[in-house]
Amino acid sequence: MSDPFEQLREHMAALADLKNVAQLLDWDQQTMMPPRGAVARAETVATVQRISHEMFVSDETGRLIEAAATHLNGVSHDSDNASLLRVTGRQWDKARRVPARLAADLARASSVGHQAWVQARASSDFAGFVPYLERNIELVREYIDCFDDFDCAYDVLLDDYEPGGRTSDVARLFDELKAELRPLIAVVEQHHDRVDDSPLYGDFPVDRQRELVIWLLEQMGFDRSAWRIDDAVHPFATGFSNHDIRITTRWDESFLSTSLYGAMHECGHGLYEEGIAQSLQRTPLGHAESLALHESQSRLWENMVGRGRPFCGVLAPRIGSLFSSGLDADTLYRAVNRVAPSLIRVEADEVTYGLHIIVRFELEQELVEGRLAIRDLPEAWNARYKEYLGVEVPDDAHGVLQDVHWAAGLIGYFPTYALGNLIAGQLFARAHEQLPDLDAQLGAGELHGLREWLRENVHRHGAKFSTSELLDRVVGGPIAVRPFVDYLKAKLSQVYEVELR
Amino acid sequence: MSDPFEQLREHMAALADLKNVAQLLDWDQQTMMPPRGAVARAETVATVQRISHEMFVSDETGRLIEAAATHLNGVSHDSDNASLLRVTGRQWDKARRVPARLAADLARASSVGHQAWVQARASSDFAGFVPYLERNIELVREYIDCFDDFDCAYDVLLDDYEPGGRTSDVARLFDELKAELRPLIAVVEQHHDRVDDSPLYGDFPVDRQRELVIWLLEQMGFDRSAWRIDDAVHPFATGFSNHDIRITTRWDESFLSTSLYGAMHECGHGLYEEGIAQSLQRTPLGHAESLALHESQSRLWENMVGRGRPFCGVLAPRIGSLFSSGLDADTLYRAVNRVAPSLIRVEADEVTYGLHIIVRFELEQELVEGRLAIRDLPEAWNARYKEYLGVEVPDDAHGVLQDVHWAAGLIGYFPTYALGNLIAGQLFARAHEQLPDLDAQLGAGELHGLREWLRENVHRHGAKFSTSELLDRVVGGPIAVRPFVDYLKAKLSQVYEVELR
C-alpha cells in the first residue's frame, strides 16, 4: 500500500486541478470571452463547481483524511504533510455540512444577483435590487445554520475568506483603527491645501502608460515566460500554478494612478501566487487561502513601495520623461498621498480606506443578524458615511450599490481588505528591521531584495499556516494596528508637513 | 418520473461542459498561456480528461442509454433524440473499453508532446523529440489493444476522427486520388512558367493584413459579439458554444497567403460550429464529430471560394488598394492557384496537398503497425517526399517535424484533411446546382447565400448524422474523388491555359 499522505495528495491534486479550471473559466470570461458566450459559460462553471464539490465532500475524502491522520505521529506541525492534513480536514469538515442543494442555490443566487446589480447600479435603483439582496441574505442565513461550532453567525462567513478569523478580534482591531484614523483625517483636512494631486490628471496616452507599466512590472519580477497582463473592466489577479500568473489592469487616459498603482497592486497578488513553493503545487496549500494575507501583498507593493518616498524617486523621472512633464519626486510623492474623504471605496486614499471597510463590516453584521432591515439599508449607509467620513451620499449608485460583493453573496469578505492593510504595515516594518538598507534599495529601484524577503517569509508557505501562525513566525505576534498607523503618521507628517502624535 | 431522454440529455450536458473545458484549456495553451505554464497545464488537462472519461464510461451512462432505448419506438431516425441515443451509445461502447488511467496518460502525453514539439521544431531537433513520439506511439498501441471489433489497428484510430471511417475505403479513395493528381501535376509542371505567384510575395505590413483579414472575415459572418481571432503558431479553430467561436491565424510580412487564406480556412471551421442548431447545444451532437466534414467546410471557403475566380474579383481590388499594388483579379486568380510541389503541407497548393496527406497516411500506418521504427522516420519521410513530390527535404523542421499532430498524439487524423477536400468538391458542386447564381453572388462579394446553404444542409445537424448519412442526404452518395478532380481540372485548365482530360 502506498503512503496514505501520498494517496491524500493524489486525491486533492485533482481538486486543485479543478480549482485551476474554475479560475481559468473566470479569467477567460473577464478578459477574452465574446459577450454572447456568457450563457454557455455559466453552465460550464456550474458543472465544474458541482463536480468539484461532489468529489470533495465524498466519503472517500474523509477516509483518506482519516488514514493520513493515523500516520501523523511524529510529523512536525510545520511540515507540508501535517499542514496538508490540517487544512484539508478543516475545509472538508466545513464543506460537508453544506447540502449540495444549498451550494447550488448559493451559486445560482450569486450569478443572478450579480446580473441584477449591474442593472440596479446603472439606474441607482435600490428598490429593484431589494429582492436579490433578500434572497442572498436568506441563503447566507441558511448557510450559517449549517454550523453550530462558531461563536457567532458572522464568524461562519468571515472564516470563508479569512480562515480562523473571529468577528470579535476584527471588531476590536477596527475600533482601534477607527479611533486612530478619524483624528488623523481631521488634522490633514485642516491642511488640505498643502497637497496638490493635479500632476496625476492630464493627457496620458495609453501606449505610453503601457510602456511605463510593463517596465514597472518587470522591476517587480514580471516575466513573460510565466506571466501575462491583460485588460479587464474590474482588474484582478489569478494564477494557475507558480509558473502561470495572470494579472489584469485598466487604463484611464486622463488619470495616471488607475493603471500605474492598479498594476502594482495586482502584481503584488501575482508575486504571492508565484512565490508559493513547488512542493505545495497541486495541493490545497498551493494557493494562498487568507484573503487578508493576499491583500497585504498587493497593498504593500501598491502603497508602501509604490507610494513611498524612496521609489517615487525612481518613478518620477520616468513618468516625467515619458509624458514630458518634468515631474519631480517630491511632487509625485505628495500627489499620490493626498488624503480626502470620498464616496467610492476603490478610489479611496490609504487613510480613509479603512473607514469605508468599517462601514461595510458593521452594516453586514447588522443585516445578517436581523438588526437592520434591508429596506432601511440605504439610510443606514448614508448616515454612517456622514458620520465616519463626513460626506453626503447623493444617490445609491454612489452609496450602497457601489460594490458587487453583497450582490454576489460575498458577505464577510470586506474586512479582509482592511486587515490586509494592517498586515502590510506589520510586514513592511519587519522587512525594514531585517533589511536595514531597504529604503536605499527601493530608492535605487532595486525591488528584488524586498521581493525575496516576502517570498522567504510569506509567499513560499502558501496556505500552510493560518494568518496568526504566519504572523507569529514573521513579526512575533497577531494582527496589530500600531505599525500601520505609525507608517501612516510618518508619511502624512512628511506629505502634509504637520506634527502627528 | 421524468422523460428518459431528458435524463440522458442532462447527464450528457455535464460531459459537454467538460468537453468545453478541455477545449478552453487547449485554446488557452495555444494562444495565451505563458510557456512555463505548460507543466501544470498538462496535469490539469489530464485530470479533466480522467474525470470526464470516468463520468462517461460509468454504469449510470449505460443505464440512461438503455432506458432511453426502450422509449425509442416510433422516434424517427433523423430526430434529435434518436440521433442523441445513437451517437452517445456508439461513443460509450468505444470509451468504456479504455481504462481511465490510459485516457489520462494520453491527454498528458499530448500536452507534454505539444510543448516538446515547439522546441524541437524551432531547433530542427528530431533526436530530442524521439522520446515524446515514442511515448505517443506506445500509448496509441495500448489504446488500439483496447479494441477487438475493428478490421485493422488503424481503423481504431481513424474512427476517432472520422466516425465509421475505414482504412480500406480511405486507401481506395487515396489510390484513385493519387492516380489523378500525379499526371495533373506532371502536366502543369510542364507549363510552370505560365503562372506567376510573385504578387503574393513582398512587403505586407501586419496592421494592413489585419485590416484585410478582419474585413474578409466579416463578409463571411465573423461577429465580435460571438467570435474572437488570435495569433497561434499552428492556427486552428474551436468553439465553446454556437455563440463563442475562437479562430486563430498567423502573419507573414513577406507572404500574403498565410494570413489571408489561413483566416478564411479557420473561419470556415468556425461557421460550422456557429451553425449547429441551438437544440443540440450541450449534447454530444453539439460539436461536429467528423473531422472530414469539418475540413470540407474550411477548404471549401479557403480554396473554392477564396481561390475561385469570382471572389478573386472582390479580393484583388481590396488587396491592390491596401498595399498600393494595383493587383487585378486575373493576376490574383493565377497567383493563388499556382501548383508547385513543395515541402510544407500547410503551404501546399490544392493539387499537391493530397500527396502531402498520403505520405502521412502511409507512414503513420507503418509506425503504428511497427513496420517502421521511429528512428528511421525522418529517412522514410524524406524518401517519400522525393518519390511523390520530387522534393529534397533539407532538414527535419521542413520535414517530419513540420506538423504538431504526431507530437500531440493525433494519429489517424491526417486523412481527414484530404477527405475534406473530396467532400468540399462534392458540396460545392451541389451548391452550384441548387444556387444557380452562386458564382454571380461570390463575384459580388455576397457570401451569405452560400453560408446559409451550408448551414441548412450541413452545419445545423451537428453530429446527428454520420458522414455517409449526411452526404447521402445532400449529394445522394458516399465520398467520391470525381467532383474534386473535375473542379481541379476546370480551374487548372483556366489558370494554366491547358487542355485537361
PDB file of C-alpha atoms in Angstrom, chain B residues 126 355-356 358-360 362-364 366-367 371-389 391 393 396 399-400 406:
ATOM      1  CA  PHE B 126      14.341  15.221 -34.211  1.00  0.00           C
ATOM      2  CA  LEU B 355       0.082  13.936 -51.763  1.00  0.00           C
ATOM      3  CA  HIS B 356       1.325  15.501 -48.519  1.00  0.00           C
ATOM      4  CA  ILE B 358      -0.991  10.438 -48.497  1.00  0.00           C
ATOM      5  CA  VAL B 359       2.654  10.443 -47.304  1.00  0.00           C
ATOM      6  CA  ARG B 360       1.465  10.859 -43.713  1.00  0.00           C
ATOM      7  CA  GLU B 362       1.103   5.709 -45.253  1.00  0.00           C
ATOM      8  CA  LEU B 363       3.834   6.481 -42.702  1.00  0.00           C
ATOM      9  CA  GLU B 364       1.583   6.554 -39.679  1.00  0.00           C
ATOM     10  CA  GLU B 366       3.675   1.812 -40.782  1.00  0.00           C
ATOM     11  CA  LEU B 367       4.612   3.375 -37.437  1.00  0.00           C
ATOM     12  CA  ARG B 371       6.763  -1.747 -39.839  1.00  0.00           C
ATOM     13  CA  LEU B 372       8.731   1.496 -39.465  1.00  0.00           C
ATOM     14  CA  ALA B 373      10.996   2.323 -36.489  1.00  0.00           C
ATOM     15  CA  ILE B 374      10.733   5.835 -35.077  1.00  0.00           C
ATOM     16  CA  ARG B 375      14.460   6.434 -35.545  1.00  0.00           C
ATOM     17  CA  ASP B 376      14.045   5.649 -39.254  1.00  0.00           C
ATOM     18  CA  LEU B 377      11.128   8.013 -39.667  1.00  0.00           C
ATOM     19  CA  PRO B 378      13.000  11.076 -40.997  1.00  0.00           C
ATOM     20  CA  GLU B 379      14.687   8.974 -43.664  1.00  0.00           C
ATOM     21  CA  ALA B 380      11.395   7.375 -44.702  1.00  0.00           C
ATOM     22  CA  TRP B 381       9.718  10.780 -44.738  1.00  0.00           C
ATOM     23  CA  ASN B 382      12.387  12.300 -46.932  1.00  0.00           C
ATOM     24  CA  ALA B 383      12.333   9.351 -49.328  1.00  0.00           C
ATOM     25  CA  ARG B 384       8.531   9.511 -49.684  1.00  0.00           C
ATOM     26  CA  TYR B 385       8.662  13.267 -50.374  1.00  0.00           C
ATOM     27  CA  LYS B 386      11.267  12.657 -53.019  1.00  0.00           C
ATOM     28  CA  GLU B 387       9.152   9.930 -54.601  1.00  0.00           C
ATOM     29  CA  TYR B 388       5.691  11.582 -54.529  1.00  0.00           C
ATOM     30  CA  LEU B 389       6.526  15.259 -54.718  1.00  0.00           C
ATOM     31  CA  VAL B 391      11.415  17.499 -53.493  1.00  0.00           C
ATOM     32  CA  VAL B 393      13.896  17.771 -47.586  1.00  0.00           C
ATOM     33  CA  ASP B 396      13.546  17.895 -40.155  1.00  0.00           C
ATOM     34  CA  GLY B 399      10.197  17.630 -42.944  1.00  0.00           C
ATOM     35  CA  VAL B 400       8.921  15.289 -40.317  1.00  0.00           C
ATOM     36  CA  TRP B 406       2.002  13.268 -34.052  1.00  0.00           C
TER      37      TRP B 406
END
